[in-house]
XYZ file of C-alpha atoms in Angstrom:
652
model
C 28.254 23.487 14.293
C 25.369 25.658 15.625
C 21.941 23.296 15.757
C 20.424 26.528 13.864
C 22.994 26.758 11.258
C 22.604 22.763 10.622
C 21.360 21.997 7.088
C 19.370 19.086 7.329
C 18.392 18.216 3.398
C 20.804 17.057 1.086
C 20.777 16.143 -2.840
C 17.594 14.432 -4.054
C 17.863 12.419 -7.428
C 14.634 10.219 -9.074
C 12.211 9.521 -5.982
C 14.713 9.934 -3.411
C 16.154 12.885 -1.259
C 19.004 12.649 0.829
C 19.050 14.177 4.702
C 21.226 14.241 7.569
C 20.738 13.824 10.776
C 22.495 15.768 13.745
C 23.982 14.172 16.606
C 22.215 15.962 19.559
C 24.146 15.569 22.644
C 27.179 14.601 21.521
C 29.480 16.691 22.731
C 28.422 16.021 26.230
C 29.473 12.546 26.208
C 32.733 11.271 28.008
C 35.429 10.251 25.639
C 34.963 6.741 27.221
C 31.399 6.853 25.929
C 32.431 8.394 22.740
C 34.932 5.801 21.979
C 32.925 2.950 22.424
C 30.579 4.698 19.840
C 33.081 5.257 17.637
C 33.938 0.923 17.819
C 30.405 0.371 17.366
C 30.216 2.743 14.645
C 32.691 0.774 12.821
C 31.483 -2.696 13.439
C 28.337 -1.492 12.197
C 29.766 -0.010 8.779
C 31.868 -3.158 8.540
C 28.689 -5.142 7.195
C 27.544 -3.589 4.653
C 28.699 -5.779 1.605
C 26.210 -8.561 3.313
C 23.299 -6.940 2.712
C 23.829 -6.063 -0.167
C 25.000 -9.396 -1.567
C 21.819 -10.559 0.679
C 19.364 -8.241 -1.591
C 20.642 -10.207 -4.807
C 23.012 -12.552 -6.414
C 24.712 -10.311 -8.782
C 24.250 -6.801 -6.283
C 27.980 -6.999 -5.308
C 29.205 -7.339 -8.899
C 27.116 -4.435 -10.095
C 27.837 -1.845 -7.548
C 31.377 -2.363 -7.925
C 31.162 -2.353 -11.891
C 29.317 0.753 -11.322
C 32.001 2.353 -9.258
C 34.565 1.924 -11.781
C 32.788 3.063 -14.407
C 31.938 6.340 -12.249
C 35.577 6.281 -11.098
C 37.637 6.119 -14.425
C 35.071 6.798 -17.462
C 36.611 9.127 -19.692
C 33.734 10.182 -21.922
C 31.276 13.571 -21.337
C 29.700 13.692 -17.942
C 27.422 15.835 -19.413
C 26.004 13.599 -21.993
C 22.411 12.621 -21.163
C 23.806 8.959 -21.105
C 26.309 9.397 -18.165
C 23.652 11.739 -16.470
C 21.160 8.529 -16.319
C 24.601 6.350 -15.449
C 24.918 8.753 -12.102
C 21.300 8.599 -10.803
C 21.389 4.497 -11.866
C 24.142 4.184 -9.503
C 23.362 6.625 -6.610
C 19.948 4.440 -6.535
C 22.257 1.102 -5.992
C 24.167 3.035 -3.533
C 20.582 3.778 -1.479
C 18.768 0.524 -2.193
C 22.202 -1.873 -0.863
C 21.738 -3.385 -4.822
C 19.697 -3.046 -7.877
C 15.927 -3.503 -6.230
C 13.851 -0.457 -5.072
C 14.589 -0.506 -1.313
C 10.688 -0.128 -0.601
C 8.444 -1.873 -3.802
C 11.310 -4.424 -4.411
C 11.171 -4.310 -8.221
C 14.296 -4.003 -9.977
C 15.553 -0.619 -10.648
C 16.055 -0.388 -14.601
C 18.771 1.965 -15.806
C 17.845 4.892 -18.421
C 21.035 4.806 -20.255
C 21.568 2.211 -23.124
C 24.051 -0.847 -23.006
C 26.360 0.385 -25.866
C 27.226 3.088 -22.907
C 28.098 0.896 -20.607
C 30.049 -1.400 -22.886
C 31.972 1.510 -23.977
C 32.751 2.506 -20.600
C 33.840 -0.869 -19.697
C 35.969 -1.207 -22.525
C 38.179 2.068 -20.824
C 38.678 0.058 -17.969
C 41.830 -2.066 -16.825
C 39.671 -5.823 -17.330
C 42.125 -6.585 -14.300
C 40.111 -4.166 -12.104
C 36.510 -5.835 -13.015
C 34.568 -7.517 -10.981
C 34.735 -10.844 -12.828
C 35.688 -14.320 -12.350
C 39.084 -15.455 -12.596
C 39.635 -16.499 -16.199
C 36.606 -14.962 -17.292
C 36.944 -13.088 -20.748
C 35.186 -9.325 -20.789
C 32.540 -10.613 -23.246
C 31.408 -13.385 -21.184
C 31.439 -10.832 -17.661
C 29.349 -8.930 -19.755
C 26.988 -11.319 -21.416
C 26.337 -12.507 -17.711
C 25.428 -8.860 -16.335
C 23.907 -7.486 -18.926
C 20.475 -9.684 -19.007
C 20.668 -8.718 -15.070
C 20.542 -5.203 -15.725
C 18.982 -4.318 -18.709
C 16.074 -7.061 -19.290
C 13.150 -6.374 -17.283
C 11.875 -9.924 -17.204
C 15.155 -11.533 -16.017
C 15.130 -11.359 -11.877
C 12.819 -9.077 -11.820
C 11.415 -8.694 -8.215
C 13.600 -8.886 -5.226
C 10.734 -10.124 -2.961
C 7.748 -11.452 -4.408
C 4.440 -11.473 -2.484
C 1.706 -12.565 -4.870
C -0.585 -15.232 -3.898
C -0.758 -18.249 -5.567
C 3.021 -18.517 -6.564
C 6.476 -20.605 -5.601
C 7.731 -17.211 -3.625
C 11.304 -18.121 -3.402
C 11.845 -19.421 -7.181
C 9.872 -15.616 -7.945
C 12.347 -13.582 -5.767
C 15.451 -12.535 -6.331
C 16.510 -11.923 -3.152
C 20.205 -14.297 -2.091
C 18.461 -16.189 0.481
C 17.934 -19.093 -1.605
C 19.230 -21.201 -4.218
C 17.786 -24.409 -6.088
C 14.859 -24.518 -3.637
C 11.303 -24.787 -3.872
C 8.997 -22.656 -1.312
C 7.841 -26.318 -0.468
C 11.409 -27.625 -0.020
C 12.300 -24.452 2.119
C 8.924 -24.852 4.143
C 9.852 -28.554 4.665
C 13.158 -28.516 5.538
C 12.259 -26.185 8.550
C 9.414 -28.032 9.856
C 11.804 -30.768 9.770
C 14.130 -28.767 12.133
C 11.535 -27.647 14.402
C 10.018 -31.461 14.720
C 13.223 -33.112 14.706
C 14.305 -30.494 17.979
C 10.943 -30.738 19.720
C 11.676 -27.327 22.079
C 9.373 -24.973 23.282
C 11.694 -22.382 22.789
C 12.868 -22.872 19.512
C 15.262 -20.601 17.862
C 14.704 -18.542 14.845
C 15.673 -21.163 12.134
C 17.174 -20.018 9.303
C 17.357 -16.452 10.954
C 21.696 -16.666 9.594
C 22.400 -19.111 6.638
C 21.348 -19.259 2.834
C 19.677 -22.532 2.182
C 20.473 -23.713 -0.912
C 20.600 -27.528 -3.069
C 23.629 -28.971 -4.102
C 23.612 -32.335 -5.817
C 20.125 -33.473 -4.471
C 20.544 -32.243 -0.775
C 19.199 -28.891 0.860
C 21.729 -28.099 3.076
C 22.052 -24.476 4.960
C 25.445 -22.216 4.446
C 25.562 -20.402 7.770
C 26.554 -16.673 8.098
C 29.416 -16.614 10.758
C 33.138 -15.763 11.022
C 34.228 -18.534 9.024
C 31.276 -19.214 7.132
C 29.530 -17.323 4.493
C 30.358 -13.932 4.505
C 33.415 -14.775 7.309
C 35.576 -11.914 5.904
C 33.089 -9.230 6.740
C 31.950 -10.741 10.118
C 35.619 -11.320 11.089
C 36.109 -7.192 10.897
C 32.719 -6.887 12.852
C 34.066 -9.345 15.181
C 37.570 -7.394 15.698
C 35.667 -3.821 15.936
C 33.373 -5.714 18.717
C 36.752 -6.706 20.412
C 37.891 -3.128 20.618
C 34.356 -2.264 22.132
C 34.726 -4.380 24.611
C 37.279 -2.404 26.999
C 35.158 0.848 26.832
C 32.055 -1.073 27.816
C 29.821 1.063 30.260
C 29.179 -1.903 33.160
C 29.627 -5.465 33.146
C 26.181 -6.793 31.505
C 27.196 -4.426 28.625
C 30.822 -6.128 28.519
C 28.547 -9.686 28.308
C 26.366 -8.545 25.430
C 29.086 -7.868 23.406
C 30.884 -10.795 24.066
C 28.271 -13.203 23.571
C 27.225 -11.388 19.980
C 31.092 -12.261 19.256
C 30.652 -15.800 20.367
C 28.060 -15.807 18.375
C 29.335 -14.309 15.142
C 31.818 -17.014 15.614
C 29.576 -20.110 15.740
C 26.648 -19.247 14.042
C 24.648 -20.789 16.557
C 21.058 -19.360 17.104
C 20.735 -20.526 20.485
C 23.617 -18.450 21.792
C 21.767 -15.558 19.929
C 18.900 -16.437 22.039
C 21.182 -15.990 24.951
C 22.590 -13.011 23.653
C 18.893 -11.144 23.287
C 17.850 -12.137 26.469
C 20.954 -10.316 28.003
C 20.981 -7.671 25.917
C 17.298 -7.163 27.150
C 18.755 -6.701 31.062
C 21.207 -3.866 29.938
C 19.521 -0.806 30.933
C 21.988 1.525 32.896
C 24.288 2.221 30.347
C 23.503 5.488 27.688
C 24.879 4.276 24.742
C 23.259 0.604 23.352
C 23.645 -1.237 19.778
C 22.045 -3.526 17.093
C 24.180 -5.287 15.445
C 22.834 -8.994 13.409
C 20.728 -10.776 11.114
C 17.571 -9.183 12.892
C 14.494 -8.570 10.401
C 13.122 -10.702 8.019
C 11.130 -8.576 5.470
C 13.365 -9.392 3.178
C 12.321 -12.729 2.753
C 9.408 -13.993 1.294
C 8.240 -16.111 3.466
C 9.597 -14.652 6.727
C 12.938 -16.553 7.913
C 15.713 -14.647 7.068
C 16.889 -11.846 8.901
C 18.901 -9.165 7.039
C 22.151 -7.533 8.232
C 22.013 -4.541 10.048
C 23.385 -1.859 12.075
C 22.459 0.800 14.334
C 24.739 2.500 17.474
C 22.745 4.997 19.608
C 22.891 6.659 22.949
C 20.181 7.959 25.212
C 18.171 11.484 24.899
C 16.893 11.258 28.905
C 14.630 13.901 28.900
C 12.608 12.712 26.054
C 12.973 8.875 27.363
C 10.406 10.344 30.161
C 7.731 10.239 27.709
C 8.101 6.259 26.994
C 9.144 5.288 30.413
C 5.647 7.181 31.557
C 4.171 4.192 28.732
C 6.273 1.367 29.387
C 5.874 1.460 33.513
C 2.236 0.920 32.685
C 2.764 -1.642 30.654
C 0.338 -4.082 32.599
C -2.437 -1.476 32.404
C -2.716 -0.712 28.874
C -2.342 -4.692 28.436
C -5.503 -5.812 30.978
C -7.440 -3.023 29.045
C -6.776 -3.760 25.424
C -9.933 -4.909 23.593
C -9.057 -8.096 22.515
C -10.125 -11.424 23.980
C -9.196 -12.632 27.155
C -7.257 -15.651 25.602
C -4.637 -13.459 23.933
C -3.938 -11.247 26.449
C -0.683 -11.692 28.662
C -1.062 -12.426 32.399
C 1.853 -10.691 33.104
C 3.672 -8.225 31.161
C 7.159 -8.743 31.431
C 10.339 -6.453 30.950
C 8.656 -3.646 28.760
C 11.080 -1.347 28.547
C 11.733 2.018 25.931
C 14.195 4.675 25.228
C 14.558 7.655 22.723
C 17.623 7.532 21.388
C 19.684 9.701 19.267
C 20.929 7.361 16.086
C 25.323 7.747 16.041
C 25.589 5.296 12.832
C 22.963 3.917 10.604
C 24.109 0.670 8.477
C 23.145 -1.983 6.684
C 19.040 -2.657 6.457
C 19.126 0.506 8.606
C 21.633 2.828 6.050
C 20.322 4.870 4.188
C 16.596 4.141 4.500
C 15.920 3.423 8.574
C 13.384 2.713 10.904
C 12.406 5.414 13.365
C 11.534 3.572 15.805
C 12.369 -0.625 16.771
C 11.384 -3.152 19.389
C 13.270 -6.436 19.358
C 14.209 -8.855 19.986
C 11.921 -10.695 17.506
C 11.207 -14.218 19.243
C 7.822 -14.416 20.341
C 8.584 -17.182 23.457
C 11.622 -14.336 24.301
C 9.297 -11.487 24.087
C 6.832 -13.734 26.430
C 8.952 -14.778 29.036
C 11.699 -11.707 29.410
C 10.000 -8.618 27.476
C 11.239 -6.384 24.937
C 13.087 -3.349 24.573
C 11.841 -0.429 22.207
C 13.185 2.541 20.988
C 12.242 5.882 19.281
C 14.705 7.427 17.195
C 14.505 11.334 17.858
C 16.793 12.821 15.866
C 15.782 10.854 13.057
C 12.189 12.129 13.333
C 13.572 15.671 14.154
C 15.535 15.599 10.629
C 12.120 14.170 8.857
C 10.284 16.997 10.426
C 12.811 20.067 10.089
C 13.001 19.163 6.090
C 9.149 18.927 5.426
C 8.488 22.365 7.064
C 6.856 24.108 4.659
C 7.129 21.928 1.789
C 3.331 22.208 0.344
C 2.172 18.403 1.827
C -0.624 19.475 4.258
C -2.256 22.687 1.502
C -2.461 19.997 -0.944
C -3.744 17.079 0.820
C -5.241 17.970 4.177
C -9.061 19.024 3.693
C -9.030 22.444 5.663
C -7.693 24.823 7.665
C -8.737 23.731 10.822
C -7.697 20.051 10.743
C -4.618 21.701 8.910
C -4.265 23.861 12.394
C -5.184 20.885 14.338
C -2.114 18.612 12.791
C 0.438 21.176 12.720
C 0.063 21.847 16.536
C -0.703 17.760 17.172
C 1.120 15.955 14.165
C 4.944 15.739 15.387
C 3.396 15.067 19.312
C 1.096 12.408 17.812
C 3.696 10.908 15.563
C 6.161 10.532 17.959
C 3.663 8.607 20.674
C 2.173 6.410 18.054
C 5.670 5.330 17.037
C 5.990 4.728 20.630
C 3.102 3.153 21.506
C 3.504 0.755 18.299
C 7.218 -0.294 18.932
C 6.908 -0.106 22.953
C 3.728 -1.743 23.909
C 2.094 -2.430 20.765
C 4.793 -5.515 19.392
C 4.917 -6.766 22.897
C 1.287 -7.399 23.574
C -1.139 -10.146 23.299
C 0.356 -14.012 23.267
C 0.463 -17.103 21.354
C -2.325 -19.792 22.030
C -0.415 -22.933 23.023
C 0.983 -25.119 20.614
C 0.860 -22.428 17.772
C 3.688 -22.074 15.731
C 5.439 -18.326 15.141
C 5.497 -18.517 11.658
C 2.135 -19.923 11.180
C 0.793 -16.719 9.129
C 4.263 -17.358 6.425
C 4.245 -14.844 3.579
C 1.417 -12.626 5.412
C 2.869 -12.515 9.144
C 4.787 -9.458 8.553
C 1.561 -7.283 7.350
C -0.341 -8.837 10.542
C 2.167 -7.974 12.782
C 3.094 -4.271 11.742
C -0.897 -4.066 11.400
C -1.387 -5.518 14.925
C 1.035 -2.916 16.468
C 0.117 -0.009 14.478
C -3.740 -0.987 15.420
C -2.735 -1.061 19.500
C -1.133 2.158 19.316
C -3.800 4.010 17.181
C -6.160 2.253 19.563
C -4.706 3.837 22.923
C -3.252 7.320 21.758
C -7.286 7.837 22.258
C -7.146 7.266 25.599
C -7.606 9.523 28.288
C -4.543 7.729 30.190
C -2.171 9.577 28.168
C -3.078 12.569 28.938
C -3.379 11.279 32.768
C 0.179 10.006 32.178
C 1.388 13.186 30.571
C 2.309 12.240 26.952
C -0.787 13.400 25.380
C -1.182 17.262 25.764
C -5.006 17.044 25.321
C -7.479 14.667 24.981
C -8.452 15.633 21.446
C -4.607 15.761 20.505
C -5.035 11.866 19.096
C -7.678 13.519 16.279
C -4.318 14.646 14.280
C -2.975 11.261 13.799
C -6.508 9.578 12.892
C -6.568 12.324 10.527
C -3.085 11.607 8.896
C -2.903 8.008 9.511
C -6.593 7.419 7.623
C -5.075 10.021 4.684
C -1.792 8.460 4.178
C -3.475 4.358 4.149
C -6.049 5.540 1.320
C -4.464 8.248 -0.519
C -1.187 9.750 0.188
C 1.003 6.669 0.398
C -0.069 5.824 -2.970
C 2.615 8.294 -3.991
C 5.351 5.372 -3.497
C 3.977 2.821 -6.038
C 4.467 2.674 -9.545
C 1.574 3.579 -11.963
C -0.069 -0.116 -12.217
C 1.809 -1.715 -9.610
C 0.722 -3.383 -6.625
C 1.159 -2.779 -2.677
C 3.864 -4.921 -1.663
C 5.819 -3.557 1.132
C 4.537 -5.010 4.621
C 4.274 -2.050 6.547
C 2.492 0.251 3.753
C 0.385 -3.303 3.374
C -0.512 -2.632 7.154
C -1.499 0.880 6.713
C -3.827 -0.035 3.445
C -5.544 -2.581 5.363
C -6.257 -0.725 8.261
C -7.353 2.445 6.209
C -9.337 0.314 4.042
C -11.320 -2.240 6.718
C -11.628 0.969 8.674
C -13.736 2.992 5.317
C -15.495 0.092 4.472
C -16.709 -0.614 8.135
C -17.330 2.808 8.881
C -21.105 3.524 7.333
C -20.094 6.831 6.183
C -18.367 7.981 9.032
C -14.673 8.210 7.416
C -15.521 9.292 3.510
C -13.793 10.271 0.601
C -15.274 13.444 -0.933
C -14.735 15.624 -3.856
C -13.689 19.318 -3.800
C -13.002 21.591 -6.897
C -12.112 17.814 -9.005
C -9.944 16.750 -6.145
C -10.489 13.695 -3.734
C -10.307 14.231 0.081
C -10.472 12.831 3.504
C -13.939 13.118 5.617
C -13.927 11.972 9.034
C -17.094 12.763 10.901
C -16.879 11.589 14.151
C -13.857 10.473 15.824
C -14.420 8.345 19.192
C -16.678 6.039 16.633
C -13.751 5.644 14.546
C -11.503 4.624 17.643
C -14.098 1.746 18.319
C -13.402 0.295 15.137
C -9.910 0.304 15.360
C -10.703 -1.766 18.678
C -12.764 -3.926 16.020
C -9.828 -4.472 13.819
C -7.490 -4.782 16.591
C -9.636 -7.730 18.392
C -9.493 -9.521 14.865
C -6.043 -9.075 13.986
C -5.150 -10.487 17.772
C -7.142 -13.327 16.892
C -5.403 -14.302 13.775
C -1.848 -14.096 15.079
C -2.667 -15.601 18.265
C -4.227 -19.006 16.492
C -1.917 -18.727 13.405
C -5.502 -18.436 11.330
C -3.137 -18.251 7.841
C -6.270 -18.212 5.561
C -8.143 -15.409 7.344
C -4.886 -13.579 7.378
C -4.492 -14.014 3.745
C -8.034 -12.928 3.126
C -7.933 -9.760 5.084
C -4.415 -9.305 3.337
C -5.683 -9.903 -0.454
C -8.853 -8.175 0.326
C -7.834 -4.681 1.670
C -3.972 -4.040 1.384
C -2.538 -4.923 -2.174
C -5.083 -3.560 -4.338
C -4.868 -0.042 -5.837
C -7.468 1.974 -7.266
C -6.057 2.978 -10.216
C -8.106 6.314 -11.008
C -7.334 7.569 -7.179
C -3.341 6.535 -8.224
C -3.692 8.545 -10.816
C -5.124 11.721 -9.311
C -2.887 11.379 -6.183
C -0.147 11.298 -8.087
C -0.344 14.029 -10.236
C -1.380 16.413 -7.219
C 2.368 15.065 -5.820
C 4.096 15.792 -8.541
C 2.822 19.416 -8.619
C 4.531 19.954 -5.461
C 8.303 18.626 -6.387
C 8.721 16.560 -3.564
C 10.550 13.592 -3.359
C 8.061 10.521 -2.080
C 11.863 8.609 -0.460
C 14.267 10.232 1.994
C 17.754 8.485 3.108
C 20.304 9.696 5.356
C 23.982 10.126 4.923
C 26.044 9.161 8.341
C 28.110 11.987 10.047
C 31.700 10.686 9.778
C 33.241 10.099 13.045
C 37.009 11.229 13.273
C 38.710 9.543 16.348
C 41.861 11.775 17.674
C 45.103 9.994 19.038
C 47.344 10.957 21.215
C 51.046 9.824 20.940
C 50.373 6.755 22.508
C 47.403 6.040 20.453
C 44.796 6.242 22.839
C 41.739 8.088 21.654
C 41.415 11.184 23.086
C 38.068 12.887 21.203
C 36.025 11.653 18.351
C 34.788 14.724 15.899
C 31.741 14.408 13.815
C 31.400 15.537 10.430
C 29.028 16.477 8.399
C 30.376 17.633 5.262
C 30.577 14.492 2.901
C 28.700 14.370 0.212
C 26.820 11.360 -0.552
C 28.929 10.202 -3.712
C 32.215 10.347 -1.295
C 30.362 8.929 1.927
C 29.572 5.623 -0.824
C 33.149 5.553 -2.303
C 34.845 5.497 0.476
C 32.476 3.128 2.109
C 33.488 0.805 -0.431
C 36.706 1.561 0.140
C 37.059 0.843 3.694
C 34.346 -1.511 4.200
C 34.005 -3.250 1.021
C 35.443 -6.840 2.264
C 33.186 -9.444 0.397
C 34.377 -10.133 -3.502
């Protein structure tokens, strides 16, 4: 297919439109390179179930009730009833369960239960997804409250102050614990091992209370979730002969070693090789890596990603990351946070091959791991930017309205469409390259110090670093930045979307709860209150919008922020993060909500995008050895989830 002739957006349904994403580059790839890909494709699709079944007890159950309802219902498609029934499930499909993948509340279907009780009836009770010996009536009385009653589970992750946060979230992480029990318990395990490089505990098991005890079920091969790590395992094994070098070859065999024992210190081992792999093209996440799915910051959820170099665009963050040290000795925070010595800062742009798990359909576009702050201190990080990811967000909003609406005139209009995408793509660089890896721990402070709020600080502290320095002259000295005034564009946009426009994704009185749009509302909203008048909110024709009247000043309070934000993560100061956290990023002006939202919904845009996966095809030859891998592009996103759950769907 023709990279004109490539049709980027997809079907949208409620808040959500579907894209796809084109795999640049491809086709210049040896088939040795391509059939790794193709391994590492499937090891990454093999885990899907797990986060699923991680985003909720009864997730698993549902989505496959779902399927068979959509698979043998025998009533009118037509009928307003199956209509809602379609969109109910092709939001399960995008949010891996029944929780809205970004707010976390529980999605709540528009079709009645007599419809789905009817539809059940027309299906074999052999086929459901019940217990053994369990009648219809009961499988349903146990669902039903699940999906239908608003009050019952009704948050996946719950971030309000002043509450037990595990006992309020739904999420499968724990089970007959207390916040204070979970808290304990890993205190316990950090005292009772007395390391100074600790592993991420709890980073792989469920902790749960059985008869009195709190005991942890570990994720690995046979463990929890052992049927769908053993096929991850045996897709890793086929990787293995089409590694590109030798330190690639011991990456993936120490993530198998690890899938196998479960033990966190060999995934320790594992990130600090995978951070010395540089010279091959194609590279891989593949674990229990993030933990915003968790409350209080401890679990990582499953996810996948396979990508291979774009070298001309890596230029732009290698001319970043080989200054590492620079932009470091010249942040403006204190002295005390700062590191010495910047170690092993290194960053890519990639082209994403497979998208799964945490990553599938809603993903990142940009990552730096590995997450371990004593890791990221003493061997560095590696960071990527995800280009063709960006490229498929930017094709599909040419033209779509946003910037007449929102942006104040036509010369800052002018000013981000010939900055924006530039801007975008360097902040995104700047945040997951340098901006994650900088600044240190005082001694003796403990990682998870900030609980519940460490998430917000972090993505705040990163996105703060890299709106600090895309200001800087050295970019454009460097040869990222095309002019010094370039940065202007994404102060412009990053200031509109933290007050205004990202109110678009929450609910009519709802709450922020997300951690990185909890980020971007503090920032925006320290930053107006700080300013004295310099960024204001103004009214046009009865319509609210952005003022900024004079740049460099509003760079020096980012530095501001930035120096604060440093401090808090680098003493573990919990209550000053929580009271920067309650003060600026979870409130929402309601009358703004209400005015920003009905200016979005005049424009019939969808405030979600996902992307469906290209399916890649291996070819055998008689001997069955692969001898080319074709992509396609034409699935449609109903068949891309049926036959996921087809081929992939190994957890009951």
């Amino acid at each position: 297919m023709k990279k004109e002739d490539f049709v980027y957006s997809g079907e949208r349904f409620a808040d959500l439109q579907m894209l796809r994403y084109r795999l640049n580059g491809f086709e210049d790839l040896t088939i040795k390179q391509k059939t790794l890909i193709y391994y590492l494709a499937e090891a990454t699709l093999s885990g899907r179930d797990i986060t699923t079944d991680q985003f909720g007890k009864y997730n698993l159950q549902i989505r496959k009730l779902m399927e068979l309802v959509y698979l043998h219902f025998k009533g009118a498609r037509h009928s307003e009833n199956y209509q809602a029934f379609e969109v109910y499930l092709k939001r399960i499909w995008f949010s891996n369960g029944i929780y809205h993948h970004y707010g976390c509340e529980k999605i709540l279907p528009a079709f009645d239960e007599q419809f789905l009780r009817t539809a059940i009836a027309d299906i074999n009770p052999d086929l459901l997804p019940k217990a053994e010996g369990q009648s219809v009536e009961d499988f349903c009385q146990e669902l039903f409250p699940v999906i239908f009653n608003p009050e019952v589970l009704p948050k996946r992750v719950n971030k309000e102050d002043g509450v037990d946060l595990v006992e309020t979230s739904a999420c499968n992480f724990y089970e007959n614990v207390s916040q204070q029990e979970v808290e304990d318990f890993y205190a316990r395990l950090k005292e009772e091992g007395g390391d100074d490089n600790p592993p991420s505990y709890g980073l792989n098991s469920k902790l749960v209370k059985e008869n009195g005890a709190v005991s942890e079920k570990v994720w690995k091969k046979n463990g929890m979730y052992g049927k769908a790590i053993e096929r991850i395992v045996y897709w890793l094994e086929k990787a293995l002969d089409f590694a590109e070098n030798d330190q690639q070859k011991r990456v993936i065999e120490l993530l198998i070693k690890y899938y196998e024992t479960g033990d966190l210190r060999i995934f320790d081992e594992y990130s600090i090789e995978w951070l010395k792999e540089l010279d091959g093209q194609i590279d891989f996440i593949n674990g229990f890596i993030e933990v915003y799915g968790d409350p209080l910051g401890l679990k990582g959820s499953w996810e996948g990603l396979v990508e291979y170099k774009d070298l001309e665009a890596t230029k732009r963050t290698q001319a970043i990351s080989n200054n590492a040290q620079w932009f470091e000795d010249h942040s403006p925070v204190d002295s005390r946070f700062k590191k010495k010595k910047v170690k092993g800062v290194t960053a890519h742009v990639i082209c994403a091959a497979m998208l799964g798990g945490d990553e599938y359909p809603s993903t990142a576009i940009g990552i730096n791991l590995p997450n371990a702050d004593w890791i990221r201190a003493q061997y560095g990080s590696k960071s990527i930017t995800i280009a063709n990811i960006t490229d498929a967000y930017n094709k599909a909003a040419h033209g779509n309205g946003f910037k007449e609406e929102f942006v104040i005139d036509d010369a800052t209009r002018r000013m981000i469409e010939k900055y924006g995408d530039i801007c975008d793509d360097l902040h995104t660089d700047l945040h997951e390259c340098l901006g994650h890896g900088s600044g240190q721990l005082l001694p003796g402070v403990d990682p998870d110090a900030l609980k519940a709020y460490g998430n917000t600080i972090e993505e705040a502290r990163a996105d703060l670093f890299g709106l600090y320095y895309i200001a800087d002259e050295k970019l454009v000295e460097l040869g990222p930045l095309p002019d010094k005034k370039a940065y202007q564009a994404q102060y412009y946009t990053y200031m509109l979307n933290g007050l205004m426009t990202q109110l678009t994704r929450i609910q009519p009185g709802n709450q922020i709860e997300e951690a990185h749009m909890r980020n971007r509302a503090l920032i925006a909203h320290w930053v107006y209150e700080h300013s004295k008048g310099i960024v204001s909110l103004i009214r046009r024709n009865g319509k609210t919008f952005l003022l900024i009247h004079d740049y460099p000043t509003l760079r020096g309070l980012f530095a501001q922020l930035l120096a604060e934000v440093q401090r808090i993560k680098s003493e573990g100061d919990f209550e000053a993060a929580r009271a920067l956290v309650e003060r600026y990023a979870v409130k929402v002006d309601k009358e703004l909500h209400g005015e920003v939202l009905a200016r979005f919904e005049k424009l019939n845009l969808a405030p979600y995008k996902g992307f469906l996966n290209p399916w890649l095809k291996p070819v055998f030859d008689s001997e069955g050895n692969v001898v080319e891998v074709e992509v396609d592009y034409s699935e449609t996103y109903a068949e891309q989830m049926l036959r996921y759950s087809r081929e992939y769907g190994f957890l009951s």
